mmCIF file of C-alpha atoms in Angstrom:
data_model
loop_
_atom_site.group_PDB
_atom_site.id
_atom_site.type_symbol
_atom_site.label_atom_id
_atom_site.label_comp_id
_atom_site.label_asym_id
_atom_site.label_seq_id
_atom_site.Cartn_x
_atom_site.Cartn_y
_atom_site.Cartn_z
ATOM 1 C CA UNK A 1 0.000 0.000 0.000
ATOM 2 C CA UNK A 2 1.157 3.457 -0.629
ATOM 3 C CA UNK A 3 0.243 6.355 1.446
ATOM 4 C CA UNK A 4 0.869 9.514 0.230
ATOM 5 C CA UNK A 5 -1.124 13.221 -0.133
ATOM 6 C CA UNK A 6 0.228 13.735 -3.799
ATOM 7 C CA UNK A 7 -1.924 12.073 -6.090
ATOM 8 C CA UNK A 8 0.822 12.426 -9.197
ATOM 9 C CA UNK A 9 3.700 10.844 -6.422
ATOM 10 C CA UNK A 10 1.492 8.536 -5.064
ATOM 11 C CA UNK A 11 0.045 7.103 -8.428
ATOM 12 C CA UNK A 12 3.890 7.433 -9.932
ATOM 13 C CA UNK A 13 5.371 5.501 -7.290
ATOM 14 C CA UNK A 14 1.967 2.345 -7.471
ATOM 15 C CA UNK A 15 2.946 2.227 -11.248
ATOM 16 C CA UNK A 16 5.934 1.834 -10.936
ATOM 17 C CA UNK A 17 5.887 -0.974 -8.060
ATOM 18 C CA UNK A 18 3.028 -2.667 -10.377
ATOM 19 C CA UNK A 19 5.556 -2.355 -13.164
ATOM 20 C CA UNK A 20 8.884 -4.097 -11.546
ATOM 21 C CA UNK A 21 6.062 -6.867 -10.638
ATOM 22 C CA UNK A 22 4.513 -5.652 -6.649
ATOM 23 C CA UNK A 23 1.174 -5.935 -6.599
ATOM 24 C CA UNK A 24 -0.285 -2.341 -4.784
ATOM 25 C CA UNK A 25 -3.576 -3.671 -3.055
ATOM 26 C CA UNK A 26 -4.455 -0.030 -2.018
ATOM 27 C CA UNK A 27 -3.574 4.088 -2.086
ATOM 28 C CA UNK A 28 -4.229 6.062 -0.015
ATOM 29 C CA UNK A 29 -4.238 10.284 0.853
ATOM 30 C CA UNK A 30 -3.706 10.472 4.772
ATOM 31 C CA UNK A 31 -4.023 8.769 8.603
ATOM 32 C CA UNK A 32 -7.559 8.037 8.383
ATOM 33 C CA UNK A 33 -8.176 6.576 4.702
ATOM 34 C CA UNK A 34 -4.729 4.374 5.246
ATOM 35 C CA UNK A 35 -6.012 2.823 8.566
ATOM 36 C CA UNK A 36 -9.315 1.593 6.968
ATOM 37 C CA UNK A 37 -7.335 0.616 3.800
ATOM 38 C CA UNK A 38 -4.853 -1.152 5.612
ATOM 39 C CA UNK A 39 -7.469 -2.737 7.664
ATOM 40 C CA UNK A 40 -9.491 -3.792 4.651
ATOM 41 C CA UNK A 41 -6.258 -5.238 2.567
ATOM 42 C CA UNK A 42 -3.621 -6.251 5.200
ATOM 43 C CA UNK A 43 -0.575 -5.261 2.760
ATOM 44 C CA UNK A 44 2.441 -6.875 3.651
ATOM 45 C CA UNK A 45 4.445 -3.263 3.221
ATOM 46 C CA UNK A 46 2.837 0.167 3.721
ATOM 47 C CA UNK A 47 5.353 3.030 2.023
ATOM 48 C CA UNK A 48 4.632 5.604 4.368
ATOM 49 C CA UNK A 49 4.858 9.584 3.636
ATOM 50 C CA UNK A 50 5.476 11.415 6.649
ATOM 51 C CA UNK A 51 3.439 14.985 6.127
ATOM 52 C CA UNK A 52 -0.251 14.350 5.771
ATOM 53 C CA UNK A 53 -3.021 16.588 5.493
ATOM 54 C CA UNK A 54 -4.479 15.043 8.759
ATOM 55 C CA UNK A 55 -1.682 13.789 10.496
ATOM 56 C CA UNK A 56 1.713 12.605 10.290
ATOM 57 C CA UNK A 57 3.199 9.557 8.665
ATOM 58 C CA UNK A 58 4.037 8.409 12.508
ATOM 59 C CA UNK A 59 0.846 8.416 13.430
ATOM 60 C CA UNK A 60 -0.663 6.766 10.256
ATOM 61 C CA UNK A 61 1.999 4.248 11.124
ATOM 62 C CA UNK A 62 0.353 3.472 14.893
ATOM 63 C CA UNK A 63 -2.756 3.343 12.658
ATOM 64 C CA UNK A 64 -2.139 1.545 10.022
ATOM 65 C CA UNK A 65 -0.525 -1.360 12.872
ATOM 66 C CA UNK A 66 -3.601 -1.390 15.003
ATOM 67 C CA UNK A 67 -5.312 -2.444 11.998
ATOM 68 C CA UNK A 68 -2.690 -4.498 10.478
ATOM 69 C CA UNK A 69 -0.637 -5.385 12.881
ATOM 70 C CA UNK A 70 1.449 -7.837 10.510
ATOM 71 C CA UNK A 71 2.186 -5.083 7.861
ATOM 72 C CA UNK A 72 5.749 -3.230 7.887
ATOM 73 C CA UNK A 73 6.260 0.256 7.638
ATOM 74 C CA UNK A 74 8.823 1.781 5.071
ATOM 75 C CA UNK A 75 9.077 5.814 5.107
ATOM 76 C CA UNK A 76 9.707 7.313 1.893
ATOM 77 C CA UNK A 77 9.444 10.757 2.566
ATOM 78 C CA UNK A 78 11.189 13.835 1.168
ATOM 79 C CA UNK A 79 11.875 14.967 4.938
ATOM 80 C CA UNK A 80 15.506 13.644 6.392
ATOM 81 C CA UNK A 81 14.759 15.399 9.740
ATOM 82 C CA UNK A 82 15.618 13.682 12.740
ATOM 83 C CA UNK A 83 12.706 14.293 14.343
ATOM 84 C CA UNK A 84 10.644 12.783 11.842
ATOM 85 C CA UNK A 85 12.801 9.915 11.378
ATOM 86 C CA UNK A 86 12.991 9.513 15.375
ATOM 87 C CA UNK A 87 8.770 9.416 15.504
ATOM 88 C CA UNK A 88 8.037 7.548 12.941
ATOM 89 C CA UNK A 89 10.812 4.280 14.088
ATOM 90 C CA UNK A 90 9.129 5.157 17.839
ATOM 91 C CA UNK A 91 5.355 4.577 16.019
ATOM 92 C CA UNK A 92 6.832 1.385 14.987
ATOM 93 C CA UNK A 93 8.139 1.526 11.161
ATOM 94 C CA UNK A 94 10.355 -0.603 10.132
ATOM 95 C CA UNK A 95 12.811 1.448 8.155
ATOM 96 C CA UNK A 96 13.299 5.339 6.445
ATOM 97 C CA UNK A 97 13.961 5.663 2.799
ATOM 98 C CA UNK A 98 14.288 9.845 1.511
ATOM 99 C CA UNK A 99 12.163 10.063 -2.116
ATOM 100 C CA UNK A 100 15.611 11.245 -3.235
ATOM 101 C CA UNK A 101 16.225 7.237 -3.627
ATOM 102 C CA UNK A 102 16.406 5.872 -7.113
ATOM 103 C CA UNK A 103 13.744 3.289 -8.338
ATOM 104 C CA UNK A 104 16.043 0.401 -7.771
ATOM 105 C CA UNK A 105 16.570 1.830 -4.440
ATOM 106 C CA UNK A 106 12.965 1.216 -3.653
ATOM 107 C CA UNK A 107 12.453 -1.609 -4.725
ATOM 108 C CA UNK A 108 15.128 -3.352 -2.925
ATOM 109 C CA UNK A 109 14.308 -1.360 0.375
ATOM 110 C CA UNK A 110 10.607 -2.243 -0.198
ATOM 111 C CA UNK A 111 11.896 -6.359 -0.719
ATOM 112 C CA UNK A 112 14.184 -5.980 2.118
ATOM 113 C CA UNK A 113 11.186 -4.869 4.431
ATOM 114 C CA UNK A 114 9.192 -7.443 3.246
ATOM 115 C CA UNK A 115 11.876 -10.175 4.415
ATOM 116 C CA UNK A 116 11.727 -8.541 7.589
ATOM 117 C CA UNK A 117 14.998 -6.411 7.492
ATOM 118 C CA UNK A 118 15.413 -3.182 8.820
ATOM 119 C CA UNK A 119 15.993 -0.721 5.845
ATOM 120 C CA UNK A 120 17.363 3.099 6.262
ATOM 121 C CA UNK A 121 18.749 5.734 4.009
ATOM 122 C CA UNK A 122 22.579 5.787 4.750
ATOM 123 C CA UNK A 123 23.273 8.042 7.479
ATOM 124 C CA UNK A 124 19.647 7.782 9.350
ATOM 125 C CA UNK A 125 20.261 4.385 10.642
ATOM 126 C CA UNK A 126 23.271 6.336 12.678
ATOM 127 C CA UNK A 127 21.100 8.850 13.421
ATOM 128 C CA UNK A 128 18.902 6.728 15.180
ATOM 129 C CA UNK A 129 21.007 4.603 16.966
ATOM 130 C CA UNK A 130 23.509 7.386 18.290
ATOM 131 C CA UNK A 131 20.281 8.995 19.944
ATOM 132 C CA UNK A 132 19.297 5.920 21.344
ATOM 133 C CA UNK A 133 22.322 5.422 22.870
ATOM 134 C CA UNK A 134 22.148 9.316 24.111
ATOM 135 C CA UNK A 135 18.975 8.638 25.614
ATOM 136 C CA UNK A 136 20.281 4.776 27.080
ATOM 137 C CA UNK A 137 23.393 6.807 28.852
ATOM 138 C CA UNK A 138 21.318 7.614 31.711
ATOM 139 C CA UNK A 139 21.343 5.911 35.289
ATOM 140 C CA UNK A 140 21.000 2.259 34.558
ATOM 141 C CA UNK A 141 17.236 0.542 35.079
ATOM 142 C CA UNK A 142 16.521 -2.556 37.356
ATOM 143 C CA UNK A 143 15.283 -3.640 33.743
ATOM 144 C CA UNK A 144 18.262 -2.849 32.058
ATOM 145 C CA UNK A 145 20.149 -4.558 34.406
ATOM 146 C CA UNK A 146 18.078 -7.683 34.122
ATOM 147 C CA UNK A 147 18.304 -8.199 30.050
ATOM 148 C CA UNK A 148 19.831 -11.121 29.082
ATOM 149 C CA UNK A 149 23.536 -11.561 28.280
ATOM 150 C CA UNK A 150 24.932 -11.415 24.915
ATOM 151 C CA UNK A 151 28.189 -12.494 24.138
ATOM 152 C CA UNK A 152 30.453 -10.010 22.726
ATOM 153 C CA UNK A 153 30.789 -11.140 19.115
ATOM 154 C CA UNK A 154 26.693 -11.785 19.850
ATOM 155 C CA UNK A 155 26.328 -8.029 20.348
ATOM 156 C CA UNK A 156 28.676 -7.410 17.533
ATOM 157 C CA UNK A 157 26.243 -9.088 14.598
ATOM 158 C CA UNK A 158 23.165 -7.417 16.632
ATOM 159 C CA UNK A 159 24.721 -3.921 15.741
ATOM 160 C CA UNK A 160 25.695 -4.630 12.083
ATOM 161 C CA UNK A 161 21.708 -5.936 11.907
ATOM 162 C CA UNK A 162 20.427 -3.115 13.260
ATOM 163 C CA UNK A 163 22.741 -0.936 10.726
ATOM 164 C CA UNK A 164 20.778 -2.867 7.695
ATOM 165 C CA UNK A 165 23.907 -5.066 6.803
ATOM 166 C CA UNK A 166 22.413 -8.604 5.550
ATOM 167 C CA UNK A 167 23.957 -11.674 6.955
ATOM 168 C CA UNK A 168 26.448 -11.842 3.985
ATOM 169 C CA UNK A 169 27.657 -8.546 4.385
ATOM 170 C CA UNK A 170 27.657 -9.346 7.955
ATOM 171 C CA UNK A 171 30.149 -11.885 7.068
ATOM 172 C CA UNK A 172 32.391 -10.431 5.030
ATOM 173 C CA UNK A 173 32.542 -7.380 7.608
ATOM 174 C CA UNK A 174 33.080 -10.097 10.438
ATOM 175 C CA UNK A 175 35.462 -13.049 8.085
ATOM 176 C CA UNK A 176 32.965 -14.893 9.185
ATOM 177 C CA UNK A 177 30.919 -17.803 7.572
ATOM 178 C CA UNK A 178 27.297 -16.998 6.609
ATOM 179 C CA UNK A 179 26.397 -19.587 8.416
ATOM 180 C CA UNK A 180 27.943 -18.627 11.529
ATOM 181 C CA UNK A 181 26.314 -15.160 11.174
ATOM 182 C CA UNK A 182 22.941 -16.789 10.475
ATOM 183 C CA UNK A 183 23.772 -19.070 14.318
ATOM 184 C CA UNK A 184 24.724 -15.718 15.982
ATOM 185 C CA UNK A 185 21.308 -13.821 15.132
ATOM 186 C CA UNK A 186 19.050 -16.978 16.232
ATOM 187 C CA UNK A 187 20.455 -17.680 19.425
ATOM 188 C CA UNK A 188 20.096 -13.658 19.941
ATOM 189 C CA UNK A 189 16.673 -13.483 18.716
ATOM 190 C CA UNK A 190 16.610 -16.875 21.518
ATOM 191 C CA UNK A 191 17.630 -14.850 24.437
ATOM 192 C CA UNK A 192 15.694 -11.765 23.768
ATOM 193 C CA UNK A 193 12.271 -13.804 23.244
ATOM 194 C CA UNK A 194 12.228 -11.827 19.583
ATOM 195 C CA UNK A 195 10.816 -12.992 16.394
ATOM 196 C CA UNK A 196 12.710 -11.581 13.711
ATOM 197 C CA UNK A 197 15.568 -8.603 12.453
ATOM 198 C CA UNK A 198 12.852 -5.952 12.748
ATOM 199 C CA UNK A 199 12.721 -6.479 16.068
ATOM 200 C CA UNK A 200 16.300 -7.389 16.498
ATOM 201 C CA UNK A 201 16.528 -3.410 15.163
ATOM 202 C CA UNK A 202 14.271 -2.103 17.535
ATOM 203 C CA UNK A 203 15.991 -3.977 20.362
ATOM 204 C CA UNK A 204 18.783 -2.586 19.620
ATOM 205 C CA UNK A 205 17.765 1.118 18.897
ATOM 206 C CA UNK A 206 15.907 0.784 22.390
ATOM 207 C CA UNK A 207 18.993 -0.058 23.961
ATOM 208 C CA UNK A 208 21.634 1.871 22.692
ATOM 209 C CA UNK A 209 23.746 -0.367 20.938
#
């Protein structure tokens, strides 16, 4: 689904998707017309713009989740502000893509989202994570203190996945086998009771690392 208040971007970008072989099940012009749409269709990926005309795209994307809770949220929005980008990750999307991002761009963020992988323009995935860690720099939490243990090289995969990197690039970062990388993430998504990288991401926004 594509959610946008431009009817020439928003009709552009659904051709296009139809075109490289997506299949749009809905448009749609701000918060209220995407929740029933989403609701209606359950898409698999919302792109999300983040200025509506009666709301914001962060909270079209708490919308849009409370009635399809099983759809992830990709920004593509021409604002890089960190504001924005901080809201809409906190309202639960899954990534932030600038419209300055070619067509090939998209559609590999939009398949990477779809996979469950956390997708960000370069340079916002920092931004995100260096003020989660400003924020996690404050006096530890009796529920800090109690999250599980990761091993070092354990954390060391959960920040590349949080940074986007696939497991293969993971690997060649690391000299590690794919493999390897693919044993570190499960037994991380095993001791933080997680399902997938999405949530690996957020994890690891949440805490700072």
């Amino acid at each position: 689904m594509v959610v946008d208040d431009h009817p020439m971007w928003r009709d552009g970008v659904a051709r296009d998707l139809d075109a490289a072989g997506f299949h749009v099940v809905a448009t749609a012009d701000g918060v209220a017309a995407a929740r029933r749409r989403a609701t209606a269709t359950l898409p698999d990926v919302v792109l999300m713009d983040m200025h509506l005309p009666d709301g914001n795209g962060a909270d079209a994307t708490a919308q849009v989740l409370a009635g399809s809770p099983n759809s992830c949220i990709l920004v593509l929005s021409a604002s890089a502000e960190r504001d924005d980008v901080l809201d809409a990750i906190k309202a639960g999307a899954s990534g932030y893509l600038v419209k300055s991002a070619s067509a090939e761009e998209l559609f590999d963020a939009v398949r990477a989202t779809a996979a469950g992988q956390a997708v960000f323009t370069p340079g916002l995935a920092g931004l995100v994570l260096g003020e989660y860690r400003r924020i996690s720099a404050g006096p530890a939490t009796a529920e800090l203190d109690a999250r599980p243990t990761l091993t070092d090289r354990e954390t060391e995969v959960l920040r590349l996945v949080a940074k986007g990197l696939s497991a293969k690039q993971i690997a060649t970062k690391l000299t590690l086998s794919h493999r390897t990388v693919e044993n570190h993430v499960q037994a991380t998504l095993r001791k933080l009771h997680l399902a997938n990288r999405v949530e690996l991401t957020r994890y690891a926004i949440e805490q700072g690392l």
